[in-house]
CSV table of C-alpha atoms (C1' of nucleotides) in Angstrom, one decimal:
chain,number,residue,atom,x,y,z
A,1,UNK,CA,-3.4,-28.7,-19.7
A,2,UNK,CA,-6.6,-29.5,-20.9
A,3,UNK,CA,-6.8,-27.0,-23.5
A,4,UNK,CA,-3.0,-26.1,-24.9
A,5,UNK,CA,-4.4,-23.2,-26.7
A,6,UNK,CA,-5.7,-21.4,-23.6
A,7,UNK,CA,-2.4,-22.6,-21.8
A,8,UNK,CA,0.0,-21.3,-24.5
A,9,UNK,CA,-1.4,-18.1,-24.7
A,10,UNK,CA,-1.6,-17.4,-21.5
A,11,UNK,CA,2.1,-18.5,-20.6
A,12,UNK,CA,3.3,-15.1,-20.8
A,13,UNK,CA,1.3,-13.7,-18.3
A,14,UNK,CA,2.3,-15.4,-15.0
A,15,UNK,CA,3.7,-13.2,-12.4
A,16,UNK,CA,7.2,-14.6,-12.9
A,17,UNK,CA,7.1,-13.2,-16.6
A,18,UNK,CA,5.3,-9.7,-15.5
A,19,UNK,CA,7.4,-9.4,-12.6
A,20,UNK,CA,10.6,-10.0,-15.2
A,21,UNK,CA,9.1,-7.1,-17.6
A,22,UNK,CA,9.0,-4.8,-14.6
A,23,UNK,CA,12.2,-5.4,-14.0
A,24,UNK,CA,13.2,-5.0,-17.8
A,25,UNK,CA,11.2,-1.4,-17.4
A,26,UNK,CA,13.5,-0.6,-14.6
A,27,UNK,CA,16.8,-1.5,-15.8
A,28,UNK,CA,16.1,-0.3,-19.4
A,29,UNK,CA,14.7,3.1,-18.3
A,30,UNK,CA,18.1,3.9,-16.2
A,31,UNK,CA,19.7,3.3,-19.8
A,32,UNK,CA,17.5,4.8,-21.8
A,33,UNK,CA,18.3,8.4,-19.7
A,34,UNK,CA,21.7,7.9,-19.1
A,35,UNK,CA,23.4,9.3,-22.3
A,36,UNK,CA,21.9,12.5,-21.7
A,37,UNK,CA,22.2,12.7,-17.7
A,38,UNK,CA,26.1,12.6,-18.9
A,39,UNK,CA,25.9,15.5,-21.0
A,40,UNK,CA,23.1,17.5,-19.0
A,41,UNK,CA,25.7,16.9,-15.9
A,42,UNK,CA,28.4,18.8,-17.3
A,43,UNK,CA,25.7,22.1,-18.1
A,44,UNK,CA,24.4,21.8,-14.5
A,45,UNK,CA,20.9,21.1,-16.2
A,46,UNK,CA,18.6,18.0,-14.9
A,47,UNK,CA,16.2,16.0,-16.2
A,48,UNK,CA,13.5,18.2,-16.0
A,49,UNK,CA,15.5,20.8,-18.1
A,50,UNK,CA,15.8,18.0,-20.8
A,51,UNK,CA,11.8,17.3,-21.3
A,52,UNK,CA,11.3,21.3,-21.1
A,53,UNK,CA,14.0,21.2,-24.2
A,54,UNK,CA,12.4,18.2,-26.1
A,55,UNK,CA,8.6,19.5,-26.4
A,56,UNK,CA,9.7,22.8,-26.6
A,57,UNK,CA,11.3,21.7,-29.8
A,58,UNK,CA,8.5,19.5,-31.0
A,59,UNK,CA,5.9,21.7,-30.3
A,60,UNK,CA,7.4,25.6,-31.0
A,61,UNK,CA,5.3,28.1,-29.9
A,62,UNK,CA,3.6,26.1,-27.4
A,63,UNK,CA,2.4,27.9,-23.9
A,64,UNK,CA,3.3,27.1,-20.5
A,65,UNK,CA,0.1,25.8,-19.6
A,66,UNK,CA,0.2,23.5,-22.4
A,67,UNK,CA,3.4,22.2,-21.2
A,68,UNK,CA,2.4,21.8,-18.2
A,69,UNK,CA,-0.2,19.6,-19.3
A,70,UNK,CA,2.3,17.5,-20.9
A,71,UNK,CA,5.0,17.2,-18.3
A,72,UNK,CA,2.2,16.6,-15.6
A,73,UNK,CA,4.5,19.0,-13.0
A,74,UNK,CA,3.4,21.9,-11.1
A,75,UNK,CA,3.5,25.2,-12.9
A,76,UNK,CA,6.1,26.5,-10.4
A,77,UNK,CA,8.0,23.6,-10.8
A,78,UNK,CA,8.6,24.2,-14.5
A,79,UNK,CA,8.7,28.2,-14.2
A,80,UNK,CA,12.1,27.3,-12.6
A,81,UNK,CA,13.3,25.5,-14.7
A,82,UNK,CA,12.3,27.6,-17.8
A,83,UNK,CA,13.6,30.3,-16.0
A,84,UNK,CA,17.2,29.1,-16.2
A,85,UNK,CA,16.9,28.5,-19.6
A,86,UNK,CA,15.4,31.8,-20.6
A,87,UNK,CA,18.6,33.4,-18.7
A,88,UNK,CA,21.0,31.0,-20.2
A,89,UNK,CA,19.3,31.7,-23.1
A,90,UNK,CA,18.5,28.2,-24.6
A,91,UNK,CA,14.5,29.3,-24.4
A,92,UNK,CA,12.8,32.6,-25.8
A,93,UNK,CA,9.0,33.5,-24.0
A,94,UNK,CA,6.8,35.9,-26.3
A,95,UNK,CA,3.8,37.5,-25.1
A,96,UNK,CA,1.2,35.9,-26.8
A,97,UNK,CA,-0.2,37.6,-30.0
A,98,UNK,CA,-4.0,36.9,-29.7
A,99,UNK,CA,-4.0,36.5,-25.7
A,100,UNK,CA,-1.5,38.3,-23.9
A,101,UNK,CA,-1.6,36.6,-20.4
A,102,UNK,CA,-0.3,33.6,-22.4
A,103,UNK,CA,3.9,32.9,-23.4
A,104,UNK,CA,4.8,31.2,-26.2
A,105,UNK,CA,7.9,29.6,-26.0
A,106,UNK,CA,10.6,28.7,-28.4
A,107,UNK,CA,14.2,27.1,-28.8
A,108,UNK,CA,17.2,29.5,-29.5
A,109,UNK,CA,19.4,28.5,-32.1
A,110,UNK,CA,21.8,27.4,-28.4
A,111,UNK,CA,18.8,25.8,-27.5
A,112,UNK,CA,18.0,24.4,-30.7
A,113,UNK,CA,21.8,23.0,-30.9
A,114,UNK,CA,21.6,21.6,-27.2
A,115,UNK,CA,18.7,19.5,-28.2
A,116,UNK,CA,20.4,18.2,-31.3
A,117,UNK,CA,23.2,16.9,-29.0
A,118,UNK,CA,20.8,15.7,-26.5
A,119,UNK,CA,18.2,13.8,-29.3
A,120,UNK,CA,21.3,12.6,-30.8
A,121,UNK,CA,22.8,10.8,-27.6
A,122,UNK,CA,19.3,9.0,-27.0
A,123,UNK,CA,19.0,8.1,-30.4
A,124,UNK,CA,22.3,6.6,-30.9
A,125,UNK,CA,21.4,4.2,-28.0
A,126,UNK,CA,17.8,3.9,-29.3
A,127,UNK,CA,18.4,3.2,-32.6
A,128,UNK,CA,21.1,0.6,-31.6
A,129,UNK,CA,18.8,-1.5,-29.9
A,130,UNK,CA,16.0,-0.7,-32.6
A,131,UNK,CA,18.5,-2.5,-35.3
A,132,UNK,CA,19.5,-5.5,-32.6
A,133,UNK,CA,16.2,-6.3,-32.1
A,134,UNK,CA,14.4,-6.2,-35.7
A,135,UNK,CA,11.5,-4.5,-36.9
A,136,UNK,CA,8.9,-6.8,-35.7
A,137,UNK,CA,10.3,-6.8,-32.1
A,138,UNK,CA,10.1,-2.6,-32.6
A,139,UNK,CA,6.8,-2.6,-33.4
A,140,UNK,CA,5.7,-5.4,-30.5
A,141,UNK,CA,8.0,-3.2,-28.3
A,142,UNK,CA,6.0,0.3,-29.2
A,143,UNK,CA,2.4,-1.6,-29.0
A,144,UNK,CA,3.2,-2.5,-25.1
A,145,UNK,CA,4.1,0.8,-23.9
A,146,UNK,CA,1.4,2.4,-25.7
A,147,UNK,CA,-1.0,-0.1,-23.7
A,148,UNK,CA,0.8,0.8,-20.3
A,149,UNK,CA,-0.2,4.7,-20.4
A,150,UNK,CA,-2.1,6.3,-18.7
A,151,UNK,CA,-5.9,7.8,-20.9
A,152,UNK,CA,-4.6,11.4,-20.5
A,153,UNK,CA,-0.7,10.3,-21.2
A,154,UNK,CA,-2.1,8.3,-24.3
A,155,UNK,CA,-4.1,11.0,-25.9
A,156,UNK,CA,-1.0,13.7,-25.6
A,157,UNK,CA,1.4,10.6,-27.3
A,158,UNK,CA,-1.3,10.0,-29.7
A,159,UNK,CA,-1.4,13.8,-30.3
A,160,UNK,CA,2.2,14.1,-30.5
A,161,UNK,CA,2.6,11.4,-33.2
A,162,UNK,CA,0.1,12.3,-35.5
A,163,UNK,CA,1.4,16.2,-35.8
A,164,UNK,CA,5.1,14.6,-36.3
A,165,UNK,CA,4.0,14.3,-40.0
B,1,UNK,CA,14.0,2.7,-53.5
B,2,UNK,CA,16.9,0.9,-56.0
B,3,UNK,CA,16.9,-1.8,-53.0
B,4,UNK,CA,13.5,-2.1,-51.6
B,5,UNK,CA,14.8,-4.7,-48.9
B,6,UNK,CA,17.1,-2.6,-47.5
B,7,UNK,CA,14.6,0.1,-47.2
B,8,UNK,CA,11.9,-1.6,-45.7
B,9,UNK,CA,14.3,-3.2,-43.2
B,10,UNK,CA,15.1,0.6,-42.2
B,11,UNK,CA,12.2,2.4,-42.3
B,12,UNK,CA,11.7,1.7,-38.0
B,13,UNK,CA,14.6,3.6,-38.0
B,14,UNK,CA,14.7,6.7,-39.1
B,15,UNK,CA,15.1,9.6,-37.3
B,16,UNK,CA,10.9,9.9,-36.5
B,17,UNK,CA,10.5,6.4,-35.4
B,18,UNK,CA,13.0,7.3,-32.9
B,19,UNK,CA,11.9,9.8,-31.6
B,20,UNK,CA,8.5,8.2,-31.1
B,21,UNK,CA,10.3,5.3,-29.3
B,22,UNK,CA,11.8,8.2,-27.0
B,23,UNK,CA,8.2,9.7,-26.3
B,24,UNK,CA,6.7,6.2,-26.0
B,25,UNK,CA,9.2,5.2,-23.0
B,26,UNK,CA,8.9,8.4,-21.4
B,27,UNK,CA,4.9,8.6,-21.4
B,28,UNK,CA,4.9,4.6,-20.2
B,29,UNK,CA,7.4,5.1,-17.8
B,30,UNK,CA,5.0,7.3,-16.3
B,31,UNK,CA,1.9,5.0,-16.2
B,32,UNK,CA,4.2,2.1,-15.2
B,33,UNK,CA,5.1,4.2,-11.6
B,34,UNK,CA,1.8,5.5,-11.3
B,35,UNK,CA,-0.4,3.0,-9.4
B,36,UNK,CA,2.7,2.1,-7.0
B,37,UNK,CA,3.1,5.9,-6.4
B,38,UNK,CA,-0.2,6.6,-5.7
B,39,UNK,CA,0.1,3.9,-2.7
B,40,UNK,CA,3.0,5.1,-1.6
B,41,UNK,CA,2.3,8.7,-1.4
B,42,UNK,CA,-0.5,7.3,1.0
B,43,UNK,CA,2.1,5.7,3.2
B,44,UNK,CA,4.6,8.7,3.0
B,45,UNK,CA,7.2,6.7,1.6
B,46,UNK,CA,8.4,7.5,-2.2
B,47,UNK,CA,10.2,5.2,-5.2
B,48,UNK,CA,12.9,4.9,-3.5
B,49,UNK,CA,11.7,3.1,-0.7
B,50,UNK,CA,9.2,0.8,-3.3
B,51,UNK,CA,12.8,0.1,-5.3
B,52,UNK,CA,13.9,-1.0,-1.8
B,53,UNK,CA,11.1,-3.1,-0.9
B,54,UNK,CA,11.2,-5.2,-4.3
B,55,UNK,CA,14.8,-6.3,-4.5
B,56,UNK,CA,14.9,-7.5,-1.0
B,57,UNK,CA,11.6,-9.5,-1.8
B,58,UNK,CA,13.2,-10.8,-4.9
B,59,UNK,CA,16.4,-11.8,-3.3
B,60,UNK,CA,15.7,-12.3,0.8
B,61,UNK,CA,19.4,-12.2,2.8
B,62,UNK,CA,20.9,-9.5,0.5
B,63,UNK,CA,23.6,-7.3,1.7
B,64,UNK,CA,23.7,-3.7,1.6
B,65,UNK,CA,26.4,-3.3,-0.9
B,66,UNK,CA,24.8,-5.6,-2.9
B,67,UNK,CA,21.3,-3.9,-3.0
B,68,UNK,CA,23.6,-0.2,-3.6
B,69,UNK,CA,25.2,-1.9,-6.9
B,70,UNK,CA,21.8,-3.0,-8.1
B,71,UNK,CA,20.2,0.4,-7.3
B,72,UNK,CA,22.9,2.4,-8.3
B,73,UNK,CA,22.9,4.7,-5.8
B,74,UNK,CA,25.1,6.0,-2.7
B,75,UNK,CA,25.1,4.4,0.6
B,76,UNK,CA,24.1,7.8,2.8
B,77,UNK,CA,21.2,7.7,0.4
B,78,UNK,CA,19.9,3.9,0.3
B,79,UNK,CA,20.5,4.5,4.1
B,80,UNK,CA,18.3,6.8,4.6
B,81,UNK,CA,15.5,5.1,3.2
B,82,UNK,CA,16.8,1.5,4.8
B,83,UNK,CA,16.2,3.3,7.9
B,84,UNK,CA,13.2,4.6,8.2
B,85,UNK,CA,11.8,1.1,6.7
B,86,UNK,CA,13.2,-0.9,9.7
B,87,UNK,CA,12.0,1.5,12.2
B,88,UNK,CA,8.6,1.3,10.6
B,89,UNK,CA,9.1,-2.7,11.0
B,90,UNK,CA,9.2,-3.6,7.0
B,91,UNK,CA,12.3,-4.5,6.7
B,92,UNK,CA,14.6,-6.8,9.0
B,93,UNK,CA,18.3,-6.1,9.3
B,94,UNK,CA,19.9,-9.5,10.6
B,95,UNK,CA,23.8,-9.5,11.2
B,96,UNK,CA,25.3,-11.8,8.8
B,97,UNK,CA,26.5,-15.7,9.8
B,98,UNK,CA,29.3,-16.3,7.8
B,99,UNK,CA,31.0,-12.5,8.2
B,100,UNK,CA,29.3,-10.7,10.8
B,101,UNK,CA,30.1,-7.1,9.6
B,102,UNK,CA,27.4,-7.9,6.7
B,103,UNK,CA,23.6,-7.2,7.6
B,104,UNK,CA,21.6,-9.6,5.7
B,105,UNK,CA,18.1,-7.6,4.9
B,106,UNK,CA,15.1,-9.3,4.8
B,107,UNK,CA,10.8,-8.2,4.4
B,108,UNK,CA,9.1,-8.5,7.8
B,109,UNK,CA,5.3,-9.8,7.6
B,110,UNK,CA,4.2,-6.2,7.1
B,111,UNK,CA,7.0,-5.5,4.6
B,112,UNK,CA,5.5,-8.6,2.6
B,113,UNK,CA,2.2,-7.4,2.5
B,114,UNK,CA,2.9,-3.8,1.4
B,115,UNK,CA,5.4,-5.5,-1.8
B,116,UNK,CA,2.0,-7.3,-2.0
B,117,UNK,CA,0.2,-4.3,-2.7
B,118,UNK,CA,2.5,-2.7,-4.6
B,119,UNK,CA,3.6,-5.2,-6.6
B,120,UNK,CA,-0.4,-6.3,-7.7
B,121,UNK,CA,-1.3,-3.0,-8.8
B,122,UNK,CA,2.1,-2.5,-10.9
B,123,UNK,CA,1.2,-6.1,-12.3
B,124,UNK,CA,-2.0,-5.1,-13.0
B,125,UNK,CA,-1.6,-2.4,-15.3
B,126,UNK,CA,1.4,-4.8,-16.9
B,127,UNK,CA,-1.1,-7.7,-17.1
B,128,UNK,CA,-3.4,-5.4,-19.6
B,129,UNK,CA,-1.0,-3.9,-21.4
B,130,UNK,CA,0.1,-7.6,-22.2
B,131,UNK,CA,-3.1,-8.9,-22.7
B,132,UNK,CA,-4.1,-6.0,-25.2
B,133,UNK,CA,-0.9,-6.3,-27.3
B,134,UNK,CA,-0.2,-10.3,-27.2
B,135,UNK,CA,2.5,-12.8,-26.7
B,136,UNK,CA,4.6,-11.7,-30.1
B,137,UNK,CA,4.3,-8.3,-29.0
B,138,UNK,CA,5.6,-9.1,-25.2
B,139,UNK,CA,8.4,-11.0,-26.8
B,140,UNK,CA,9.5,-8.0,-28.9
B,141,UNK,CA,8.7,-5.7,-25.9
B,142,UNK,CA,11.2,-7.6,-23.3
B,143,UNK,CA,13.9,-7.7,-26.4
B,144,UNK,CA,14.1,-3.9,-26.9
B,145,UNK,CA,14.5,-3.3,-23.7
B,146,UNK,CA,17.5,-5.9,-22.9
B,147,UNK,CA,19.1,-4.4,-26.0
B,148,UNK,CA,19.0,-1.0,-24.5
B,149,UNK,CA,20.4,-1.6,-21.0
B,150,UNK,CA,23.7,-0.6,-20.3
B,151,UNK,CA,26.3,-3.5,-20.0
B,152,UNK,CA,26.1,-3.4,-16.2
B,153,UNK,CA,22.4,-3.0,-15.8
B,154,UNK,CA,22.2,-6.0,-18.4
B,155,UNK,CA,23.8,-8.3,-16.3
B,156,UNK,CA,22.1,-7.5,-13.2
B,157,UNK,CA,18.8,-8.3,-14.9
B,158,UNK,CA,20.1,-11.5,-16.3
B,159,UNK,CA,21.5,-12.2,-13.3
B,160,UNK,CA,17.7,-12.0,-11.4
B,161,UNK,CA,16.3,-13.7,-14.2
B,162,UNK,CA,17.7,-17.0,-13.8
B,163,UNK,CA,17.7,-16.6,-10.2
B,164,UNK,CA,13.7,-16.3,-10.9
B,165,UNK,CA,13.4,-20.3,-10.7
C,1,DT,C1',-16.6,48.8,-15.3
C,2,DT,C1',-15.8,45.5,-12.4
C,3,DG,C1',-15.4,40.9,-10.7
C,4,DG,C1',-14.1,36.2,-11.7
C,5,DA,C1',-11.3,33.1,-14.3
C,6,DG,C1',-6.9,32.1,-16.6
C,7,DT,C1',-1.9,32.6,-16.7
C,8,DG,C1',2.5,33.3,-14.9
C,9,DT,C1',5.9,34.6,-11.0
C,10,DC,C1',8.0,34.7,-6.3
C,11,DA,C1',8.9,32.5,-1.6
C,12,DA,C1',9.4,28.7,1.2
C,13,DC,C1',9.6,23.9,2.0
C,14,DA,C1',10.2,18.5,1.3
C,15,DA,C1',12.0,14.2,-0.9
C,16,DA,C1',15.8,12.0,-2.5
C,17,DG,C1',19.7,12.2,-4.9
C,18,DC,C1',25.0,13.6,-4.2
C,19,DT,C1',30.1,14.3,-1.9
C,20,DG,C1',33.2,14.2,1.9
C,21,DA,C1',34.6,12.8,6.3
C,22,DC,C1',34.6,9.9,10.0
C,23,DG,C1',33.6,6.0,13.6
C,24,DT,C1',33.0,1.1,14.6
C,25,DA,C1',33.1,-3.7,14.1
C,26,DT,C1',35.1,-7.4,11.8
C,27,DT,C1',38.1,-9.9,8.7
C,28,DG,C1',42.2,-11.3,6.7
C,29,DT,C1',47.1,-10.9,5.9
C,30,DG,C1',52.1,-9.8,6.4
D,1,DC,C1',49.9,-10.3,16.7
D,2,DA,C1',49.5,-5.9,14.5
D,3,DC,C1',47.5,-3.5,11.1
D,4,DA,C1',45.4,-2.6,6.6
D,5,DA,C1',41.1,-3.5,4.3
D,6,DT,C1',36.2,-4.2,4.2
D,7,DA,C1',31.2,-3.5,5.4
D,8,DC,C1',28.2,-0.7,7.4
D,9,DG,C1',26.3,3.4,9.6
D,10,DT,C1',26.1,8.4,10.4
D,11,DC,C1',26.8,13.6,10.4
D,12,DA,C1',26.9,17.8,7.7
D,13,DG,C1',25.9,20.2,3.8
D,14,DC,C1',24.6,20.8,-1.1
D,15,DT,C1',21.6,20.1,-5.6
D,16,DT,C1',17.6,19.0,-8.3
D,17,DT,C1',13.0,18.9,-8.7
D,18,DG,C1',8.9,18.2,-6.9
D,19,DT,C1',5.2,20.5,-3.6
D,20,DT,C1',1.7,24.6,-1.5
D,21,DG,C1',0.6,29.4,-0.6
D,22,DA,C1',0.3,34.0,-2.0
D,23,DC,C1',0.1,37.4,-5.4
D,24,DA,C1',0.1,40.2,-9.9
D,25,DC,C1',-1.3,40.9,-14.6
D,26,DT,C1',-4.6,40.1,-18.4
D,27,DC,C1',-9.0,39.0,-20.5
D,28,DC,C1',-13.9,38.6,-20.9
D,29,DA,C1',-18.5,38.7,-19.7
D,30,DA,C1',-22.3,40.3,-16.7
DNA sequence: TTGGAGTGTCAACAAAGCTGACGTATTGTG
DNA sequence: CACAATACGTCAGCTTTGTTGACACTCCAA
């Protein structure tokens, strides 16, 4: 009370305003994966299926290990799942030119088209709250989650962003 | 370029943007369940008993069916979980005053102190991600993610909000 | 050339979601 | 009062997606 600028600055850090934003990460996480649960549901694919799908596509030729790194699962873990998709054959594995143990991976043009439907579905309810909320509130929005990873997590998004172009 | 306006009023949404928004909630999400899990996987219990834990803290005396529609899952499930948290003597199952086929769920002392512990460390990492990116940012930060709930989910938040004194 | 490190696969198991069916206690209504 | 509806719990069984353990293929360097 004594000094208004401390006070003011500091308002939106009580624990009734952080437990709110953990709240807000709850309930706006189940929305932000529920368009593509809905799709993903009717293929018999998960979640898990989905991420393999999405840095498949923005990484092509990426390994498993790599992959791996990013997803932060066990190897067997995703060896399942790439293995459906392989069969179903949304996901091609080539021996690796230069190292053969390794298997670069890459989206059919099926897989290629389920990711398009999946992206789209995600973006529709992305971009939606992108234009309801203005450009400032985007950028405020991007700032704070960046904060909230992890050191590993945040080198891979940095990583990620910069070879988007 | 005719209407440079419009286009700067767009540019945080095209099709990039969006998919760095996608990214940055799935890499946050991931350092916003950390901490918690790491507790938890000390206590053999897992998110779902965490999501338990927090919503009967935040609203003591709630009913069953009313902690299934806020965590959107079945009853065999939240059962399950419900269970094994009263026989470990967090949570208290009292049968209800008013209509007596209700259970009215409430944190034991023990139940208290592990939402305690939870709940720090998950505001901890929240408090720093706040702190680095400032009250503007926050702001924009809790707007984008109300605007991308789903209508149900939306009121259920709001609906805790105001209930938060 | 051979042994260790790196990469990927198979088998088996656990957590936590789901559906369907059913039992019990309680409430409210025709 | 009789009976349908509601709230809760439970059993059985299935799915997805995580885990560990064991093992095979490939590469590279001593």
């Amino acid at each position: 009370m004594s000094d208004p600028i401390r006070s003011e600055n500091l308002l939106y850090l009580t624990d009734e305003q952080l437990r709110q934003g953990i709240e807000a990460m709850y309930f706006a996480y189940r929305g932000f994966t529920a368009d593509p649960d809905r799709i993903l549901e009717s293929l018999a694919y998960g979640r898990a299926h989905h991420r393999a799908i999405h840095f498949i596509n923005r990484a092509p030729g990426t390994t498993v290990t790599n992959l791996l790194d990013i997803l932060g699962v066990t190897k067997q873990s995703l060896n399942r799942v790439l293995r459906t998709l392989i069969e179903d054959g949304l996901v091609e594995s080539r021996v690796g030119t230069s190292d053969r143990r390794e298997r670069n991976l890459y989206l059919t043009d099926d897989g290629t088209a389920l990711e398009h439907r999946l992206s789209d579905s995600q973006r529709g309810r992305l971009r939606a709250a992108f234009r309801e909320a203005g450009p400032e509130d985007v950028a405020g929005f991007r700032r704070v989650l960046e904060a909230m990873m992890e050191g590993e997590m945040k080198r891979q998004y940095k990583s990620l962003r910069e070879s988007g172009k």
